Tab-separated table of N, CA and C in Angstrom:
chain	number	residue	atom	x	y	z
A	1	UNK	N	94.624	116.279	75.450
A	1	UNK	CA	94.795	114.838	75.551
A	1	UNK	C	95.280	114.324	74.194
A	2	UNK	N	96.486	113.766	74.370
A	2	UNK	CA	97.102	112.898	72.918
A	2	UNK	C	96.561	111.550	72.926
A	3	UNK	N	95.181	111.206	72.294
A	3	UNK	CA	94.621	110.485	71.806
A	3	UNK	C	95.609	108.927	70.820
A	4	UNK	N	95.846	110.087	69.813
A	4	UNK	CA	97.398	108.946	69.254
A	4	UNK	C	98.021	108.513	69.582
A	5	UNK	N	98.948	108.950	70.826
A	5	UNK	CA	99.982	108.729	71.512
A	5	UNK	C	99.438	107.315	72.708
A	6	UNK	N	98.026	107.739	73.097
A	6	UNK	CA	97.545	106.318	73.845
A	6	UNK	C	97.114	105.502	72.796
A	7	UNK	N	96.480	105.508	71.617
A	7	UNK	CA	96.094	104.109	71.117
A	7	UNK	C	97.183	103.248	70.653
A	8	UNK	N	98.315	104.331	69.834
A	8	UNK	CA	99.758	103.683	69.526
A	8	UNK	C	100.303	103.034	70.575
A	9	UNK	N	100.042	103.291	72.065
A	9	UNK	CA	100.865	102.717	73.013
A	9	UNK	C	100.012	101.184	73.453
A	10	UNK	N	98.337	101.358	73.508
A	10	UNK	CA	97.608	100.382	73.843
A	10	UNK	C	98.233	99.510	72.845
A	11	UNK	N	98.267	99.717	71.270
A	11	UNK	CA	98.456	99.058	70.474
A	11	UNK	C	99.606	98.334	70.642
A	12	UNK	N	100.847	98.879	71.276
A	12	UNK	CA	101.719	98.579	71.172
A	12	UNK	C	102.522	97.215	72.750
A	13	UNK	N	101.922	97.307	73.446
A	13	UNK	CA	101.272	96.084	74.171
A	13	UNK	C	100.721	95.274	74.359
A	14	UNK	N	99.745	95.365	73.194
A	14	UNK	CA	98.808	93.897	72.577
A	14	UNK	C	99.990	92.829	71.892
A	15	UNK	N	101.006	93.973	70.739
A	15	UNK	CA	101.690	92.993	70.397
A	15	UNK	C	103.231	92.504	70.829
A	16	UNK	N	103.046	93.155	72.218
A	16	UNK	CA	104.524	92.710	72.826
A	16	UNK	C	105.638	93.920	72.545
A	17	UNK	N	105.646	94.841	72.018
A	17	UNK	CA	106.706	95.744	71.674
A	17	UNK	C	106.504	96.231	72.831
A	18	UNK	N	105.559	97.116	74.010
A	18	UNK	CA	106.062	98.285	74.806
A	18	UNK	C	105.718	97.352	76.265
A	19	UNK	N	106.042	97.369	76.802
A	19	UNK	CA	106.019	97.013	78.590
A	19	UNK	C	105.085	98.007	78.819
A	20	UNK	N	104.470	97.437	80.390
A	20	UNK	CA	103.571	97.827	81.134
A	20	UNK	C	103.819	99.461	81.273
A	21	UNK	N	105.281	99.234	82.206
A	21	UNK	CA	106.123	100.100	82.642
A	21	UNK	C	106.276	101.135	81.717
A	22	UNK	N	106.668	100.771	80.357
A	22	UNK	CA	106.917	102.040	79.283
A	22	UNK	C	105.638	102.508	78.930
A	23	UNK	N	104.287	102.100	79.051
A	23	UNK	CA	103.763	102.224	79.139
A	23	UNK	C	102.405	103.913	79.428
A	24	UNK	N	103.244	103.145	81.161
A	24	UNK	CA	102.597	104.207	81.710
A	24	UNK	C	103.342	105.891	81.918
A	25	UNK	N	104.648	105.365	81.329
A	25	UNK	CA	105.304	106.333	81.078
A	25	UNK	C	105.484	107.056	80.376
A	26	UNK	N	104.644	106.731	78.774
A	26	UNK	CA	103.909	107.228	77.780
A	26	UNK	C	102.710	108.164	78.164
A	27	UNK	N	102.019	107.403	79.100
A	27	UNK	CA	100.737	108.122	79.170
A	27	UNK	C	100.897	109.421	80.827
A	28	UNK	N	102.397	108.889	81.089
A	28	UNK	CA	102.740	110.085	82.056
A	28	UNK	C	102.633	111.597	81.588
A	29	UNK	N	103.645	111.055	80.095
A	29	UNK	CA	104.656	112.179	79.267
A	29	UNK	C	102.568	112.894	78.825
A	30	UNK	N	101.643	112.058	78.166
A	30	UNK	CA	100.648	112.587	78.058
A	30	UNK	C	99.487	113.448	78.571
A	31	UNK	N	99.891	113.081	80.246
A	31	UNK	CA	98.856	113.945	81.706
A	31	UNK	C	98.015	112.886	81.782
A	32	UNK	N	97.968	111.919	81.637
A	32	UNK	CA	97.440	110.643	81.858
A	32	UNK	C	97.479	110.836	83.678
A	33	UNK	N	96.254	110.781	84.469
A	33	UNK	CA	96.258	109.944	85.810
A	33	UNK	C	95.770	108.321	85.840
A	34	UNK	N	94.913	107.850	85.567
A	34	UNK	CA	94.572	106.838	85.412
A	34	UNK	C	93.690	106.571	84.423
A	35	UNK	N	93.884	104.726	84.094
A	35	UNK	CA	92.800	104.466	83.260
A	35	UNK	C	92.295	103.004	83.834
A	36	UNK	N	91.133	102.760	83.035
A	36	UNK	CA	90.222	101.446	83.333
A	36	UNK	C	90.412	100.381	82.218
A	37	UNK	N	90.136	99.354	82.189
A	37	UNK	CA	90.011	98.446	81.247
A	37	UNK	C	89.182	97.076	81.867
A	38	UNK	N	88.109	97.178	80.947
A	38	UNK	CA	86.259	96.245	81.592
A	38	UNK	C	86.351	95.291	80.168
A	39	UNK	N	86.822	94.244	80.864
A	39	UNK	CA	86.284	92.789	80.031
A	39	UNK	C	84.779	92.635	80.215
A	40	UNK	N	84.065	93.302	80.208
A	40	UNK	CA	82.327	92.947	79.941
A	40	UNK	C	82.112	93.558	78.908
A	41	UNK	N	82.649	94.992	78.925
A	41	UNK	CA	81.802	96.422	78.208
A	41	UNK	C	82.866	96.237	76.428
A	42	UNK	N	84.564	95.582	77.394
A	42	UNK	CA	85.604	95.817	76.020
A	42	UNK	C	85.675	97.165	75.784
A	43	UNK	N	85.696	97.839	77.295
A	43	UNK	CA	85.888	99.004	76.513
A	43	UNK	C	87.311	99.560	77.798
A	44	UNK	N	87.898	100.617	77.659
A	44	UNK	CA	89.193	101.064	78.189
A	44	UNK	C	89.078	102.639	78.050
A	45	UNK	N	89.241	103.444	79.693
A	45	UNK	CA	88.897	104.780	79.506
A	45	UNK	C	89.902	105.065	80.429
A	46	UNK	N	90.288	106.442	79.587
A	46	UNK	CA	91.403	106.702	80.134
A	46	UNK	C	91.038	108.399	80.680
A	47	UNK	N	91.433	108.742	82.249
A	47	UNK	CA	91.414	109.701	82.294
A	47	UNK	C	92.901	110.847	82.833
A	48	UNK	N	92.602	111.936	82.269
A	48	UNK	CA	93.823	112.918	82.609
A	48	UNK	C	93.546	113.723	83.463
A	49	UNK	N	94.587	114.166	84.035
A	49	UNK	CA	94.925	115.469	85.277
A	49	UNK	C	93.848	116.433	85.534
A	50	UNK	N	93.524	117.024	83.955
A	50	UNK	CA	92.658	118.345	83.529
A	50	UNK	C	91.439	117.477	83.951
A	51	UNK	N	91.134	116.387	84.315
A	51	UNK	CA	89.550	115.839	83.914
A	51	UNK	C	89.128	114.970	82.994
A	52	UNK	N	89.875	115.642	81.762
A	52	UNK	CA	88.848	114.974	80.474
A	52	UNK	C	88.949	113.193	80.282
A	53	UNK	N	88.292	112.455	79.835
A	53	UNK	CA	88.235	111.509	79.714
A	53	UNK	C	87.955	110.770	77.658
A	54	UNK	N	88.645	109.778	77.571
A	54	UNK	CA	88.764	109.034	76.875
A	54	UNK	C	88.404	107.586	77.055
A	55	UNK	N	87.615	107.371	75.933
A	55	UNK	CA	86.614	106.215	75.770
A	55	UNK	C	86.365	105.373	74.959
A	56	UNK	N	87.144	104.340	74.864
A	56	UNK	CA	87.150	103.345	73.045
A	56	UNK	C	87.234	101.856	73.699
A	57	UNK	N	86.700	101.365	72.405
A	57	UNK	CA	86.820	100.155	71.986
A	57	UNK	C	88.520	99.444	73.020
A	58	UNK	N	88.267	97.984	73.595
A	58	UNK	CA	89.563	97.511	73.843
A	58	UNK	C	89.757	96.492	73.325
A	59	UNK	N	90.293	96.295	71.610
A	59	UNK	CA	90.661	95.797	70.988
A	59	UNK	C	91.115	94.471	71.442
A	60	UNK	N	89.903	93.387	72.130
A	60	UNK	CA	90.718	91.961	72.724
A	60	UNK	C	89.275	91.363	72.677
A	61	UNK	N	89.357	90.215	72.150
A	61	UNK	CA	88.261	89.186	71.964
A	61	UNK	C	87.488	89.107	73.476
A	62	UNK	N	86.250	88.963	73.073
A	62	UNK	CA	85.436	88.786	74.645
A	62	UNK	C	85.629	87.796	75.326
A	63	UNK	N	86.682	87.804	76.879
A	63	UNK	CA	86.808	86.823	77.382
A	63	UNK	C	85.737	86.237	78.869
A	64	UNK	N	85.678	84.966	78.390
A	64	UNK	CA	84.749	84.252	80.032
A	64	UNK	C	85.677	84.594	80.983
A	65	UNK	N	85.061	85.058	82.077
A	65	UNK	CA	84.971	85.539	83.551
A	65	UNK	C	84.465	84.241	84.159
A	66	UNK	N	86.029	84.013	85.016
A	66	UNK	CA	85.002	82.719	86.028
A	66	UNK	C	84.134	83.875	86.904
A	67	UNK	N	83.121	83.438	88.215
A	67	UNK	CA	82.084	84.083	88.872
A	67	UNK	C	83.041	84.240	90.182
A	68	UNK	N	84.052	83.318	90.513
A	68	UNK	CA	85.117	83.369	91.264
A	68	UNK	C	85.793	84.123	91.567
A	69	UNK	N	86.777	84.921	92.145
A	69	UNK	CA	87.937	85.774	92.038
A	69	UNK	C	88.719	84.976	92.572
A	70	UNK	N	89.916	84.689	92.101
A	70	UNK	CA	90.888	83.744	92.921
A	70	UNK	C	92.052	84.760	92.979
A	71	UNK	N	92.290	85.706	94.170
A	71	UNK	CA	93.824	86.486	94.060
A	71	UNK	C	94.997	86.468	93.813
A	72	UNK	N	94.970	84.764	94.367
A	72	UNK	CA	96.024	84.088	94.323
A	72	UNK	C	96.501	83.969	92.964
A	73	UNK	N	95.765	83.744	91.921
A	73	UNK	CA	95.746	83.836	90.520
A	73	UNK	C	96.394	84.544	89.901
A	74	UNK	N	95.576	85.953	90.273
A	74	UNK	CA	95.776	87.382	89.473
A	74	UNK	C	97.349	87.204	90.099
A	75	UNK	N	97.314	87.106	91.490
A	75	UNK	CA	99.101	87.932	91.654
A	75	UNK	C	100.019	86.917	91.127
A	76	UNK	N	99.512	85.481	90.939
A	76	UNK	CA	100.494	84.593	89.725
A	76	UNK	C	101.039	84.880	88.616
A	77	UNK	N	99.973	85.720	87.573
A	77	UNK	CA	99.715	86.172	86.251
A	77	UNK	C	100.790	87.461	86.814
A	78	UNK	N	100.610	88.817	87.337
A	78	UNK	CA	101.033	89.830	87.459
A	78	UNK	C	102.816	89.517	87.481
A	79	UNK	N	103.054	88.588	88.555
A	79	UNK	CA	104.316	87.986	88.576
A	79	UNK	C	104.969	87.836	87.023
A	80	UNK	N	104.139	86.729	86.898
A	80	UNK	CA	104.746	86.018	85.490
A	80	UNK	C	105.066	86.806	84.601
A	81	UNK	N	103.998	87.984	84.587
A	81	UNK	CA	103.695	89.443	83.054
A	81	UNK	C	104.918	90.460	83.649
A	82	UNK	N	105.364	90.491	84.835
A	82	UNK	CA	106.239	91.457	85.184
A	82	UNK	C	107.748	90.727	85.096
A	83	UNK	N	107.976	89.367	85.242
A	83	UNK	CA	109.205	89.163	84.938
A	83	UNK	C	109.144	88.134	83.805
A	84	UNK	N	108.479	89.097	82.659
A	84	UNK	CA	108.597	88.278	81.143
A	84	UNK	C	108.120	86.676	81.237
A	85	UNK	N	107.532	86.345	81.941
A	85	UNK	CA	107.100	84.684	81.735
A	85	UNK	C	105.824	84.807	80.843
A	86	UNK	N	105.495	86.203	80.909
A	86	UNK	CA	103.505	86.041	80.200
A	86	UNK	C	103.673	87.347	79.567
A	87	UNK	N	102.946	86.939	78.351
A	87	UNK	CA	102.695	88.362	77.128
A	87	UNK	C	101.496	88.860	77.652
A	88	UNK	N	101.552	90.137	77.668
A	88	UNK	CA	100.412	91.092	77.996
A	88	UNK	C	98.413	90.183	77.540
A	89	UNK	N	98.960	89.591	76.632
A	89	UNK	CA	97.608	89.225	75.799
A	89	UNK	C	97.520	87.844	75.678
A	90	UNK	N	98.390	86.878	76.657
A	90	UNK	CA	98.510	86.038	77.529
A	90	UNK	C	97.606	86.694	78.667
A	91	UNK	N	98.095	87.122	79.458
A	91	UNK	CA	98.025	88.012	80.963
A	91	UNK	C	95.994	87.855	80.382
A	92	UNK	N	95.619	88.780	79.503
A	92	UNK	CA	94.381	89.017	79.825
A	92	UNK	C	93.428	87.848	80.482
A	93	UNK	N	93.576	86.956	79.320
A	93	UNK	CA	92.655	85.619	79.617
A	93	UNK	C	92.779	85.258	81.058
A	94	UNK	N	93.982	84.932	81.344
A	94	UNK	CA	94.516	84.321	82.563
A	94	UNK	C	93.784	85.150	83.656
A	95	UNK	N	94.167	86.283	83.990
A	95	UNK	CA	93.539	86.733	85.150
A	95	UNK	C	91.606	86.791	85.016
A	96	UNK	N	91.260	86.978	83.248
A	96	UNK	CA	89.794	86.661	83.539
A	96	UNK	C	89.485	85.503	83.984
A	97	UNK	N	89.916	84.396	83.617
A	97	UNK	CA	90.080	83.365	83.880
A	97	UNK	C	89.992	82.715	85.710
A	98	UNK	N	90.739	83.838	86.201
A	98	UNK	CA	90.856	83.921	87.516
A	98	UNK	C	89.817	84.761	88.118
A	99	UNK	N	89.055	84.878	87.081
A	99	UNK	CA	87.631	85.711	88.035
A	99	UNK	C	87.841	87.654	88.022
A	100	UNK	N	88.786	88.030	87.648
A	100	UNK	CA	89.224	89.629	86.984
A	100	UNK	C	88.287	90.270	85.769
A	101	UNK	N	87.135	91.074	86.465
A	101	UNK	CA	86.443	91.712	85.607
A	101	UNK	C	86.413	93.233	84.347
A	102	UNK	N	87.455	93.609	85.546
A	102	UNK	CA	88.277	94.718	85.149
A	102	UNK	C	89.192	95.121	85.944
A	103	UNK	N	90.218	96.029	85.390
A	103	UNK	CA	91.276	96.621	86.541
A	103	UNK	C	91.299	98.118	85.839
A	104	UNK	N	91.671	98.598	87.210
A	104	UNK	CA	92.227	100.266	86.986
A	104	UNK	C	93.618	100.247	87.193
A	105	UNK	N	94.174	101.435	86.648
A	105	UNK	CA	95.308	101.522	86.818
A	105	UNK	C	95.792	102.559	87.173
A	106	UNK	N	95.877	103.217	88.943
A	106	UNK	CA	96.430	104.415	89.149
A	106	UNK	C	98.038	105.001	89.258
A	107	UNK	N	97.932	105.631	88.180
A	107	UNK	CA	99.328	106.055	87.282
A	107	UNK	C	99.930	107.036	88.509
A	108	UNK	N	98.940	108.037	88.785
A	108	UNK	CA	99.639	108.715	90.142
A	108	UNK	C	99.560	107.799	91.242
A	109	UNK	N	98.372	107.352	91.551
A	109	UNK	CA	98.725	106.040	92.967
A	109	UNK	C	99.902	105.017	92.738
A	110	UNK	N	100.414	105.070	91.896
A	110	UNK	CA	101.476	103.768	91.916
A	110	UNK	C	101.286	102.569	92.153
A	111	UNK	N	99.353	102.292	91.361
A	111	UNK	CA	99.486	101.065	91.641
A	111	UNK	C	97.928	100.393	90.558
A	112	UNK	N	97.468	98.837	90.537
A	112	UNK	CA	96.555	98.670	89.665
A	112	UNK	C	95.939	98.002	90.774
A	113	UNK	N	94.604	97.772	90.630
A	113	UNK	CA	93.326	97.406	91.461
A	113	UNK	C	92.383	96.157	90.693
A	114	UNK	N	93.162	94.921	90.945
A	114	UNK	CA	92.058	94.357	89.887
A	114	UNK	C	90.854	93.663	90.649
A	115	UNK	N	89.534	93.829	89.922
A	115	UNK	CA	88.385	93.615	90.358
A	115	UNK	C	87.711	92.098	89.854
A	116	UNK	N	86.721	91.761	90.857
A	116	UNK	CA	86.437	90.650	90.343
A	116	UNK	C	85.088	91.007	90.359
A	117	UNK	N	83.893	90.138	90.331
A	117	UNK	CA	82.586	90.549	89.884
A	117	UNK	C	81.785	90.727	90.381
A	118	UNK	N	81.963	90.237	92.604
A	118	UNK	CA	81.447	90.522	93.683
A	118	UNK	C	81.975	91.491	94.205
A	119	UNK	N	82.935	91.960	93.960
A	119	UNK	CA	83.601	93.325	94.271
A	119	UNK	C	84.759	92.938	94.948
A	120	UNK	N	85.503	91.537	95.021
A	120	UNK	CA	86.824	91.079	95.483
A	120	UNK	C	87.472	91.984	94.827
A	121	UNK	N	88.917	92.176	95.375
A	121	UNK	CA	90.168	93.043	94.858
A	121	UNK	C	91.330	92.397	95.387
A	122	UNK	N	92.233	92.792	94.408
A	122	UNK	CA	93.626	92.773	94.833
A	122	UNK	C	94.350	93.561	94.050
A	123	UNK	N	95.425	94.476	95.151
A	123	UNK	CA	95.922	95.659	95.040
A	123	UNK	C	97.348	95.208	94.812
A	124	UNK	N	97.828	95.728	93.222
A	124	UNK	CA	99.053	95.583	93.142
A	124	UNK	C	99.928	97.115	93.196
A	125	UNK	N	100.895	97.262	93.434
A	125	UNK	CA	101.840	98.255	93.813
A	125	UNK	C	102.514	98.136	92.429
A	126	UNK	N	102.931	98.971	91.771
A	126	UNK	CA	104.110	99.148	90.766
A	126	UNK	C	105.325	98.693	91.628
A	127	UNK	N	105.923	97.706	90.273
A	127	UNK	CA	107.551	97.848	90.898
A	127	UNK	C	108.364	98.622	91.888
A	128	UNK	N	108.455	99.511	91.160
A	128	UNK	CA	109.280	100.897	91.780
A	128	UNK	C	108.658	101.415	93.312
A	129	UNK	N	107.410	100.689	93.561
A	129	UNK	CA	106.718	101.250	94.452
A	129	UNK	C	106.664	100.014	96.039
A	130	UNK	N	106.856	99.275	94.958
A	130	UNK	CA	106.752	98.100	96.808
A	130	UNK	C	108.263	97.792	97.163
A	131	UNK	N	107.897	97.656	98.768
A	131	UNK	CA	108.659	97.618	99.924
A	131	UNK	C	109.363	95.995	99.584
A	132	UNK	N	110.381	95.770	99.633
A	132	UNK	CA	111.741	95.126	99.333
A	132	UNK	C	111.121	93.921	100.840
């Protein structure tokens, strides 16, 4: 597991240099399957193919969680963050904001799962992955 190669990339989406998309294509090139990221804990774990797992700090001020999940919200924000209207670190607040406690992100599923705090969801598809 290239450890460097994901914090340089987390890092590099906080401040607007890498897209979602380049992203996960970083942590492809790495054996990355999926990772988590929990606005309660602030923490972001990433796991690979082989198993192993990675576990740190997620470098973003502790944000209020409405008790709400509003979907309608999250897929506003996702919109906006996917066709450049919202910076990644924009995006966070907003969807906590919208009641988003954490999301996963399945790199082989082709898609992110964001959670709210009763166990609401809404399932986004990668680009490349939804039906036209």
């Amino acid at each position: 597991m290239n450890i460097d190669v994901i914090n340089r990339g987390r890092k590099m989406c906080l401040a607007d240099t890498m897209s979602f998309l380049e992203f996960v294509k970083t942590l492809i090139d790495v054996g990355m399957e999926r990772y988590t990221v929990d606005f309660v804990s602030l923490k972001a774990a990433y796991y690979s193919i082989n198993n192993e797992v990675y576990i740190t700090d997620f470098e973003f001020e502790k944000l209020p969680i409405s008790l709400q999940f509003d979907q309608a919200s999250v897929k506003e924000a996702v919109l906006a963050s996917r066709e450049g209207r919202m910076k990644y670190k924009d995006f966070l607040p907003y969807i906590a904001n919208a009641g988003c406690c954490r999301y996963e992100v399945f790199i082989t599923g082709k898609k992110v799962i964001y959670f709210g705090r009763d166990g609401s969801t809404h399932i986004e598809l990668f680009p490349e992955n939804r039906q036209s």
